[in-house]
mmCIF file of C-alpha atoms in Angstrom:
data_model
loop_
_atom_site.group_PDB
_atom_site.id
_atom_site.type_symbol
_atom_site.label_atom_id
_atom_site.label_comp_id
_atom_site.label_asym_id
_atom_site.label_seq_id
_atom_site.Cartn_x
_atom_site.Cartn_y
_atom_site.Cartn_z
ATOM 1 C CA MET A 1 -10.987 -28.396 70.084
ATOM 2 C CA ILE A 2 -8.792 -26.624 67.610
ATOM 3 C CA VAL A 3 -5.129 -26.449 68.450
ATOM 4 C CA THR A 4 -3.200 -23.747 66.739
ATOM 5 C CA SER A 5 0.524 -24.131 66.441
ATOM 6 C CA ALA A 6 2.591 -21.120 67.224
ATOM 7 C CA THR A 7 5.018 -20.162 64.502
ATOM 8 C CA THR A 8 8.319 -18.789 65.487
ATOM 9 C CA ARG A 9 9.666 -16.003 63.269
ATOM 10 C CA VAL A 10 13.276 -16.459 62.390
ATOM 11 C CA ASP A 11 14.953 -13.231 61.408
ATOM 12 C CA ALA A 12 17.610 -13.325 58.719
ATOM 13 C CA PRO A 13 21.048 -12.785 60.108
ATOM 14 C CA GLU A 14 22.170 -9.242 59.679
ATOM 15 C CA ARG A 15 25.121 -8.689 57.401
ATOM 16 C CA ALA A 16 28.175 -7.430 59.087
ATOM 17 C CA PRO A 17 29.089 -3.934 57.934
ATOM 18 C CA ARG A 18 31.861 -3.890 55.388
ATOM 19 C CA ARG A 19 35.116 -2.769 56.769
ATOM 20 C CA ARG A 20 36.993 -0.232 54.715
ATOM 21 C CA ILE A 21 40.304 -1.645 53.686
ATOM 22 C CA LYS A 22 42.965 0.776 54.688
ATOM 23 C CA THR A 23 45.542 1.481 52.037
ATOM 24 C CA PRO A 24 48.959 1.000 53.591
ATOM 25 C CA HIS A 25 51.510 3.758 53.162
ATOM 26 C CA LYS A 26 48.918 6.191 51.798
ATOM 27 C CA ARG A 27 51.062 9.205 52.584
ATOM 28 C CA ALA A 28 54.060 7.683 50.865
ATOM 29 C CA ILE A 29 51.980 6.964 47.748
ATOM 30 C CA ILE A 30 50.673 10.538 47.666
ATOM 31 C CA ALA A 31 54.179 11.908 48.136
ATOM 32 C CA LEU A 32 55.513 9.806 45.253
ATOM 33 C CA VAL A 33 52.630 10.549 42.865
ATOM 34 C CA ALA A 34 52.307 14.260 43.679
ATOM 35 C CA PRO A 35 55.384 15.434 41.691
ATOM 36 C CA PHE A 36 54.079 13.739 38.552
ATOM 37 C CA LEU A 37 50.584 15.162 38.996
ATOM 38 C CA VAL A 38 51.928 18.676 39.559
ATOM 39 C CA LEU A 39 54.197 18.544 36.524
ATOM 40 C CA PHE A 40 51.451 16.946 34.409
ATOM 41 C CA ALA A 41 49.019 19.709 35.356
ATOM 42 C CA LEU A 42 51.518 22.545 34.847
ATOM 43 C CA PHE A 43 53.140 21.420 31.603
ATOM 44 C CA TYR A 44 50.399 19.379 29.915
ATOM 45 C CA ALA A 45 46.850 19.839 31.172
ATOM 46 C CA LEU A 46 46.987 23.613 31.696
ATOM 47 C CA PRO A 47 48.706 24.378 28.340
ATOM 48 C CA VAL A 48 46.143 22.223 26.516
ATOM 49 C CA ALA A 49 43.266 23.955 28.277
ATOM 50 C CA TYR A 50 44.812 27.359 27.551
ATOM 51 C CA ALA A 51 45.213 26.492 23.854
ATOM 52 C CA VAL A 52 41.565 25.428 23.641
ATOM 53 C CA TRP A 53 40.488 28.673 25.307
ATOM 54 C CA GLU A 54 42.685 30.785 23.000
ATOM 55 C CA SER A 55 41.184 29.061 19.967
ATOM 56 C CA LEU A 56 37.743 30.326 21.002
ATOM 57 C CA LEU A 57 38.795 34.004 21.046
ATOM 58 C CA VAL A 58 38.989 36.561 18.244
ATOM 59 C CA VAL A 59 40.768 39.905 18.084
ATOM 60 C CA GLN A 60 38.714 43.057 17.640
ATOM 61 C CA ARG A 61 39.800 46.678 17.240
ATOM 62 C CA ASP A 62 37.983 49.903 17.969
ATOM 63 C CA GLY A 63 38.487 51.661 14.665
ATOM 64 C CA THR A 64 41.400 51.210 12.268
ATOM 65 C CA PHE A 65 44.163 52.053 14.740
ATOM 66 C CA GLY A 66 42.369 51.273 17.985
ATOM 67 C CA PRO A 67 43.731 48.940 20.661
ATOM 68 C CA ALA A 68 43.294 45.237 19.997
ATOM 69 C CA THR A 69 41.115 43.303 22.400
ATOM 70 C CA GLU A 70 40.325 39.607 22.581
ATOM 71 C CA VAL A 71 36.650 38.673 22.788
ATOM 72 C CA PHE A 72 34.838 35.337 22.731
ATOM 73 C CA GLY A 73 34.246 34.332 19.144
ATOM 74 C CA GLY A 74 32.957 30.783 19.452
ATOM 75 C CA LEU A 75 33.977 28.602 16.517
ATOM 76 C CA GLN A 76 35.049 31.416 14.177
ATOM 77 C CA GLN A 77 38.707 30.357 14.257
ATOM 78 C CA TYR A 78 37.767 26.753 13.477
ATOM 79 C CA ALA A 79 35.790 27.920 10.451
ATOM 80 C CA LEU A 80 38.981 29.592 9.207
ATOM 81 C CA VAL A 81 40.932 26.377 9.846
ATOM 82 C CA PHE A 82 38.648 24.301 7.632
ATOM 83 C CA GLN A 83 38.843 26.933 4.908
ATOM 84 C CA ASP A 84 42.658 27.043 4.918
ATOM 85 C CA GLN A 85 43.838 25.102 1.875
ATOM 86 C CA ALA A 86 47.517 25.389 2.811
ATOM 87 C CA PHE A 87 46.938 23.689 6.163
ATOM 88 C CA TRP A 88 45.006 20.769 4.689
ATOM 89 C CA GLY A 89 47.549 20.485 1.900
ATOM 90 C CA SER A 90 50.259 20.094 4.551
ATOM 91 C CA VAL A 91 48.144 17.452 6.338
ATOM 92 C CA GLY A 92 47.819 15.492 3.101
ATOM 93 C CA ARG A 93 51.574 15.797 2.544
ATOM 94 C CA VAL A 94 52.493 14.312 5.909
ATOM 95 C CA LEU A 95 49.886 11.565 5.511
ATOM 96 C CA LEU A 96 51.560 10.574 2.232
ATOM 97 C CA PHE A 97 54.880 10.788 4.050
ATOM 98 C CA GLY A 98 53.608 8.465 6.792
ATOM 99 C CA VAL A 99 52.043 5.911 4.442
ATOM 100 C CA VAL A 100 55.446 5.338 2.829
ATOM 101 C CA GLN A 101 57.977 6.156 5.544
ATOM 102 C CA VAL A 102 56.432 4.444 8.574
ATOM 103 C CA PRO A 103 56.153 0.928 7.027
ATOM 104 C CA VAL A 104 59.680 1.192 5.613
ATOM 105 C CA MET A 105 61.108 2.323 8.946
ATOM 106 C CA LEU A 106 59.283 -0.324 10.996
ATOM 107 C CA GLY A 107 60.148 -3.012 8.454
ATOM 108 C CA LEU A 108 63.852 -2.175 8.778
ATOM 109 C CA ALA A 109 63.552 -2.038 12.569
ATOM 110 C CA LEU A 110 61.929 -5.490 12.600
ATOM 111 C CA VAL A 111 64.587 -6.966 10.312
ATOM 112 C CA PHE A 112 67.410 -5.545 12.434
ATOM 113 C CA ALA A 113 65.788 -6.824 15.636
ATOM 114 C CA LEU A 114 65.381 -10.311 14.156
ATOM 115 C CA LEU A 115 69.003 -10.300 13.016
ATOM 116 C CA LEU A 116 70.196 -9.332 16.492
ATOM 117 C CA ASP A 117 68.062 -12.093 18.002
ATOM 118 C CA SER A 118 69.327 -14.719 15.587
ATOM 119 C CA PRO A 119 72.025 -17.088 16.923
ATOM 120 C CA LEU A 120 73.667 -17.042 13.488
ATOM 121 C CA VAL A 121 74.758 -13.377 13.751
ATOM 122 C CA LYS A 122 78.098 -12.582 15.384
ATOM 123 C CA GLY A 123 79.135 -9.290 16.949
ATOM 124 C CA LYS A 124 75.690 -8.462 18.318
ATOM 125 C CA ARG A 125 76.966 -5.801 20.728
ATOM 126 C CA PHE A 126 78.622 -3.875 17.922
ATOM 127 C CA PHE A 127 75.599 -4.022 15.630
ATOM 128 C CA ARG A 128 73.183 -3.161 18.443
ATOM 129 C CA LEU A 129 75.198 -0.035 19.184
ATOM 130 C CA ALA A 130 75.638 0.779 15.490
ATOM 131 C CA TYR A 131 71.897 0.595 14.859
ATOM 132 C CA PHE A 132 71.072 2.750 17.884
ATOM 133 C CA VAL A 133 73.767 5.446 17.518
ATOM 134 C CA PRO A 134 71.825 7.574 14.953
ATOM 135 C CA TYR A 135 69.026 8.030 17.513
ATOM 136 C CA ALA A 136 71.571 9.701 19.820
ATOM 137 C CA VAL A 137 72.080 12.401 17.175
ATOM 138 C CA PRO A 138 69.562 15.271 17.670
ATOM 139 C CA GLY A 139 67.074 15.589 14.827
ATOM 140 C CA VAL A 140 68.246 19.105 13.933
ATOM 141 C CA ILE A 141 71.882 17.998 13.688
ATOM 142 C CA ALA A 142 70.905 14.987 11.595
ATOM 143 C CA ALA A 143 68.869 17.202 9.249
ATOM 144 C CA ILE A 144 71.789 19.648 8.842
ATOM 145 C CA MET A 145 74.196 16.795 8.135
ATOM 146 C CA TRP A 146 71.942 15.185 5.517
ATOM 147 C CA GLY A 147 71.091 18.605 4.085
ATOM 148 C CA PHE A 148 74.784 19.165 3.350
ATOM 149 C CA LEU A 149 75.067 15.662 1.869
ATOM 150 C CA PHE A 150 72.082 16.308 -0.441
ATOM 151 C CA SER A 151 73.140 19.820 -1.441
ATOM 152 C CA PRO A 152 74.618 19.888 -4.981
ATOM 153 C CA ASN A 153 77.211 22.554 -4.136
ATOM 154 C CA LEU A 154 78.225 21.317 -0.678
ATOM 155 C CA SER A 155 78.006 17.540 -0.871
ATOM 156 C CA PRO A 156 81.165 15.445 -1.232
ATOM 157 C CA PHE A 157 79.095 13.373 -3.678
ATOM 158 C CA SER A 158 78.399 16.317 -5.974
ATOM 159 C CA ALA A 159 78.317 14.154 -9.103
ATOM 160 C CA LEU A 160 75.348 12.251 -7.681
ATOM 161 C CA THR A 161 73.546 15.196 -6.077
ATOM 162 C CA LYS A 162 73.774 17.255 -9.273
ATOM 163 C CA ALA A 163 72.365 14.387 -11.312
ATOM 164 C CA VAL A 164 69.587 13.569 -8.836
ATOM 165 C CA PRO A 165 67.727 16.603 -7.383
ATOM 166 C CA PHE A 166 67.336 15.340 -3.822
ATOM 167 C CA LEU A 167 66.296 18.840 -2.706
ATOM 168 C CA GLY A 168 63.918 19.443 -5.607
ATOM 169 C CA ALA A 169 60.168 19.720 -5.257
ATOM 170 C CA ASP A 170 59.620 16.089 -6.286
ATOM 171 C CA LEU A 171 62.181 14.435 -4.001
ATOM 172 C CA VAL A 172 62.655 16.709 -0.985
ATOM 173 C CA LEU A 173 59.833 15.005 0.939
ATOM 174 C CA TRP A 174 61.559 11.644 0.557
ATOM 175 C CA SER A 175 64.914 13.188 1.465
ATOM 176 C CA ILE A 176 63.291 14.275 4.729
ATOM 177 C CA ALA A 177 61.870 10.750 5.075
ATOM 178 C CA ASN A 178 65.414 9.410 4.705
ATOM 179 C CA VAL A 179 66.566 11.548 7.648
ATOM 180 C CA VAL A 180 63.656 10.496 9.863
ATOM 181 C CA THR A 181 64.169 6.827 8.996
ATOM 182 C CA TRP A 182 67.914 7.035 9.649
ATOM 183 C CA VAL A 183 67.347 8.565 13.088
ATOM 184 C CA TYR A 184 64.440 6.457 14.378
ATOM 185 C CA VAL A 185 65.090 2.952 13.004
ATOM 186 C CA GLY A 186 67.400 2.173 15.915
ATOM 187 C CA TYR A 187 64.902 3.438 18.496
ATOM 188 C CA ASN A 188 62.095 1.247 17.153
ATOM 189 C CA MET A 189 64.480 -1.664 16.705
ATOM 190 C CA LEU A 190 65.386 -1.496 20.399
ATOM 191 C CA ILE A 191 61.704 -1.706 21.435
ATOM 192 C CA ILE A 192 61.076 -4.737 19.206
ATOM 193 C CA TYR A 193 64.342 -6.379 20.236
ATOM 194 C CA SER A 194 63.433 -5.960 23.918
ATOM 195 C CA ALA A 195 60.157 -7.770 23.226
ATOM 196 C CA LEU A 196 62.088 -10.590 21.545
ATOM 197 C CA LEU A 197 64.358 -10.986 24.567
ATOM 198 C CA ALA A 198 61.272 -11.588 26.728
ATOM 199 C CA VAL A 199 60.192 -14.638 24.698
ATOM 200 C CA PRO A 200 60.754 -17.878 26.678
ATOM 201 C CA GLN A 201 63.533 -20.014 25.218
ATOM 202 C CA GLU A 202 61.392 -23.137 25.666
ATOM 203 C CA ILE A 203 59.267 -22.031 22.710
ATOM 204 C CA TYR A 204 62.315 -21.929 20.447
ATOM 205 C CA GLU A 205 63.524 -25.307 21.714
ATOM 206 C CA ALA A 206 60.137 -26.875 20.951
ATOM 207 C CA ALA A 207 60.203 -25.358 17.464
ATOM 208 C CA ARG A 208 63.693 -26.765 16.832
ATOM 209 C CA LEU A 209 62.531 -30.212 17.903
ATOM 210 C CA ASP A 210 59.742 -29.925 15.342
ATOM 211 C CA GLY A 211 62.337 -29.167 12.675
ATOM 212 C CA ALA A 212 61.714 -25.421 12.268
ATOM 213 C CA GLY A 213 64.571 -23.359 10.875
ATOM 214 C CA GLN A 214 65.515 -19.791 11.754
ATOM 215 C CA PHE A 215 63.332 -18.244 9.034
ATOM 216 C CA ARG A 216 60.339 -20.380 10.011
ATOM 217 C CA MET A 217 60.729 -19.475 13.690
ATOM 218 C CA ALA A 218 61.014 -15.790 12.824
ATOM 219 C CA TRP A 219 57.890 -15.818 10.646
ATOM 220 C CA SER A 220 55.660 -18.111 12.709
ATOM 221 C CA ILE A 221 56.817 -17.454 16.281
ATOM 222 C CA LYS A 222 58.816 -14.264 16.744
ATOM 223 C CA ILE A 223 56.819 -11.837 14.613
ATOM 224 C CA PRO A 224 53.397 -12.866 16.049
ATOM 225 C CA ILE A 225 54.733 -12.653 19.606
ATOM 226 C CA VAL A 226 56.226 -9.149 19.163
ATOM 227 C CA ARG A 227 53.124 -7.874 17.351
ATOM 228 C CA PRO A 228 52.095 -5.670 20.324
ATOM 229 C CA ALA A 229 55.533 -4.013 20.284
ATOM 230 C CA ILE A 230 55.249 -3.408 16.532
ATOM 231 C CA LEU A 231 51.806 -1.850 17.001
ATOM 232 C CA MET A 232 53.138 0.391 19.770
ATOM 233 C CA THR A 233 55.990 1.640 17.578
ATOM 234 C CA ALA A 234 53.503 2.179 14.743
ATOM 235 C CA VAL A 235 51.305 4.387 16.947
ATOM 236 C CA PHE A 236 54.344 6.384 18.091
ATOM 237 C CA SER A 237 55.393 6.784 14.459
ATOM 238 C CA ILE A 238 51.938 7.992 13.368
ATOM 239 C CA ILE A 239 51.948 10.614 16.113
ATOM 240 C CA GLY A 240 55.487 11.677 15.218
ATOM 241 C CA THR A 241 54.605 11.936 11.529
ATOM 242 C CA LEU A 242 51.796 14.422 12.130
ATOM 243 C CA GLN A 243 54.120 16.412 14.417
ATOM 244 C CA LEU A 244 56.922 16.654 11.847
ATOM 245 C CA LEU A 245 58.725 19.980 12.321
ATOM 246 C CA ALA A 246 62.475 20.019 12.946
ATOM 247 C CA GLU A 247 63.650 18.182 9.818
ATOM 248 C CA PRO A 248 61.579 20.114 7.214
ATOM 249 C CA GLN A 249 62.314 23.399 8.981
ATOM 250 C CA VAL A 250 66.049 22.748 8.612
ATOM 251 C CA PHE A 251 65.613 21.622 5.000
ATOM 252 C CA ALA A 252 63.880 24.936 4.262
ATOM 253 C CA SER A 253 67.324 26.558 4.394
ATOM 254 C CA PHE A 254 68.606 24.110 1.758
ATOM 255 C CA SER A 255 65.584 23.908 -0.554
ATOM 256 C CA SER A 256 63.105 26.513 -1.732
ATOM 257 C CA ALA A 257 60.576 23.691 -2.226
ATOM 258 C CA VAL A 258 60.064 23.542 1.567
ATOM 259 C CA THR A 259 57.734 26.448 2.303
ATOM 260 C CA SER A 260 56.578 27.848 5.645
ATOM 261 C CA THR A 261 53.396 25.746 5.349
ATOM 262 C CA TYR A 262 55.076 22.512 4.270
ATOM 263 C CA THR A 263 53.870 20.539 7.319
ATOM 264 C CA PRO A 264 51.010 21.206 9.772
ATOM 265 C CA ASN A 265 53.382 22.177 12.594
ATOM 266 C CA MET A 266 55.243 24.568 10.294
ATOM 267 C CA THR A 267 51.885 26.140 9.390
ATOM 268 C CA ILE A 268 51.089 26.569 13.088
ATOM 269 C CA TYR A 269 54.521 28.072 13.771
ATOM 270 C CA ALA A 270 54.232 30.489 10.845
ATOM 271 C CA THR A 271 50.719 31.527 11.913
ATOM 272 C CA SER A 272 51.817 32.215 15.486
ATOM 273 C CA SER A 273 54.723 34.314 14.175
ATOM 274 C CA LEU A 274 52.388 36.754 12.362
ATOM 275 C CA PRO A 275 51.287 36.903 15.243
ATOM 276 C CA ASN A 276 47.876 35.240 15.210
ATOM 277 C CA TYR A 277 47.885 33.109 18.336
ATOM 278 C CA ASN A 278 44.159 32.389 18.241
ATOM 279 C CA LEU A 279 44.203 30.867 14.777
ATOM 280 C CA ALA A 280 47.426 29.003 15.591
ATOM 281 C CA ALA A 281 45.723 27.572 18.686
ATOM 282 C CA ALA A 282 42.779 26.429 16.566
ATOM 283 C CA PHE A 283 45.206 24.758 14.127
ATOM 284 C CA SER A 284 46.855 22.998 17.094
ATOM 285 C CA VAL A 285 43.564 21.721 18.513
ATOM 286 C CA VAL A 286 42.418 20.381 15.139
ATOM 287 C CA LEU A 287 45.800 18.711 14.570
ATOM 288 C CA ALA A 288 45.699 17.125 18.041
ATOM 289 C CA LEU A 289 42.190 15.770 17.414
ATOM 290 C CA ALA A 290 43.221 14.439 13.993
ATOM 291 C CA THR A 291 46.236 12.710 15.566
ATOM 292 C CA PHE A 292 44.047 11.134 18.263
ATOM 293 C CA ILE A 293 41.425 9.943 15.757
ATOM 294 C CA LEU A 294 44.017 8.485 13.395
ATOM 295 C CA SER A 295 45.920 6.694 16.175
ATOM 296 C CA PHE A 296 42.733 5.391 17.811
ATOM 297 C CA THR A 297 41.367 4.147 14.471
ATOM 298 C CA PHE A 298 44.649 2.403 13.685
ATOM 299 C CA LEU A 299 44.606 0.640 17.056
ATOM 300 C CA LYS A 300 40.990 -0.474 16.685
ATOM 301 C CA VAL A 301 41.500 -1.776 13.143
ATOM 302 C CA THR A 302 44.649 -3.705 14.032
ATOM 303 C CA GLN A 303 43.074 -5.138 17.194
ATOM 304 C CA ARG A 304 40.043 -6.310 15.239
ATOM 305 C CA LYS A 305 42.233 -7.949 12.622
ATOM 306 C CA GLY A 306 44.225 -9.629 15.388
ATOM 307 C CA GLN A 307 41.048 -11.027 16.947
ATOM 308 C CA ASP A 308 39.763 -12.253 13.572
ATOM 309 C CA ALA A 309 43.070 -13.993 12.910
#
């Protein structure tokens, strides 16, 4: 006789349905975030989208004196942008400006921040305020002030300004760089100095026990720790360099070497004043993309070098 054993089927336990985690204070979060989102959409997203749309339009006329109408032109305005030698000459000029001015400015900001963080320096409150005060001066006012100081006929140092053509074609770019450096060194110094204040004091005490001096601690401890702050100020400076407008526009009233197409933003402003809003919008879009690519590339290169180190 064959006896067959009955097998009992055991079903796998069913998983309990996931409960949705309720976000507490959802209405309060929406109420707090909504003002930012509204302002961001009205004053950033919509203007950018409108500029992109304007750059895709061209103006047509029915006959010589017919009414002007805007029609979709595709990439016609962008073709004109890449053919404009004055615009690309201004881009090259500000890139040269940035290659020299940005490292000098950030180097001074780093030195000032290290001096303020050093226990050997007295009167830190005074020097911190003295370094930061130029940033409180609006860029236009600073440019007017330095323009008068560089002008041969208006400067109180006329003997120097007549001997050295600060407003000449060869030096006016670096005179503008002097104004930008004077204004923004204190701002960048404050960012780096804030990063230094966040460094735990135990690290410095351990370095002193190992016999490290102030210079050694600055080079081997402080600078590597504040590297992210330096990179952040460098990105801000690159963006600001490509957006240079106020200082050269003021210097145009002091020097004939500063033309209406001296910087990319001055080219855009002059083009929109013709008026040719569509071409100016195309210039703006190309400049924004160039700024993004340059900043993104700089971040990637510096991050890769940091990982390799």
